[in-house]
Amino acid sequence: MLIVSGREAATYHSGMSDDGGQQPQAPPPPPGGWAGGSMPPPMAAPGGFAPQQAQNQGPTFGAPTPVYNSGVRFCGSCGNPIANYAVQCTFCGAPVKANVPGQKSKIAAGLLGIFFGGFGVHSFYLGDNKKGGIQIAVTIVTCGIGAIWGFVEGIMILLGKVTVDAEGRPLGD
């Protein structure tokens, strides 16, 4: 039960504060009264935000959900977490391949070259847009014979003769 003095009640009901500013007013009760009691729902705070009530989301079981791209990888030998930039596991000492951001797949580039090399798709994938455009032009001008260029490059990529992309990053496995 809320007990207020006459002046506070008049201020509350009139909607005006002592300094002339507007006070928040409680909404009128619904026709059947407030559900679950005689108190109105919480009013908005001075900033305009209503107070939040905690929601019961139930118990969580098992390990926490992994956060991807958080800078942590796991060792292939022992399974312990290692830093994203590590070249050796700090727990078992096993060497790990460096994770280069933006690294392209050698297998994907090679297969793109074999199947779509005439259109320069593998060159676009590796970031060499100028070379990809030239491969398209050569294939069109030679009525498809220029596609052999892309096919050969795809085989060279898979054999390891091409080891970096257009920006000099090594191709991954």
Short mmCIF file of N, CA and C in Angstrom, two decimals, residues 53-60:
data_model
loop_
_atom_site.label_atom_id
_atom_site.label_comp_id
_atom_site.label_asym_id
_atom_site.label_seq_id
_atom_site.Cartn_x
_atom_site.Cartn_y
_atom_site.Cartn_z
N GLN A 53 12.79 -6.71 -16.25
CA GLN A 53 12.71 -7.77 -15.28
C GLN A 53 13.54 -8.93 -15.79
N ALA A 54 14.18 -9.63 -14.88
CA ALA A 54 15.00 -10.78 -15.26
C ALA A 54 14.09 -11.87 -15.79
N GLN A 55 14.52 -12.49 -16.88
CA GLN A 55 13.75 -13.58 -17.45
C GLN A 55 14.46 -14.88 -17.14
N ASN A 56 13.70 -15.86 -16.70
CA ASN A 56 14.26 -17.16 -16.40
C ASN A 56 14.40 -17.92 -17.71
N GLN A 57 15.61 -18.14 -18.13
CA GLN A 57 15.85 -18.85 -19.38
C GLN A 57 16.13 -20.32 -19.14
N GLY A 58 16.00 -20.77 -17.93
CA GLY A 58 16.19 -22.18 -17.63
C GLY A 58 17.66 -22.52 -17.48
N PRO A 59 17.93 -23.72 -16.99
CA PRO A 59 19.32 -24.12 -16.79
C PRO A 59 20.00 -24.43 -18.11
N THR A 60 21.30 -24.19 -18.15
CA THR A 60 22.08 -24.55 -19.33
C THR A 60 22.95 -25.74 -18.97
#
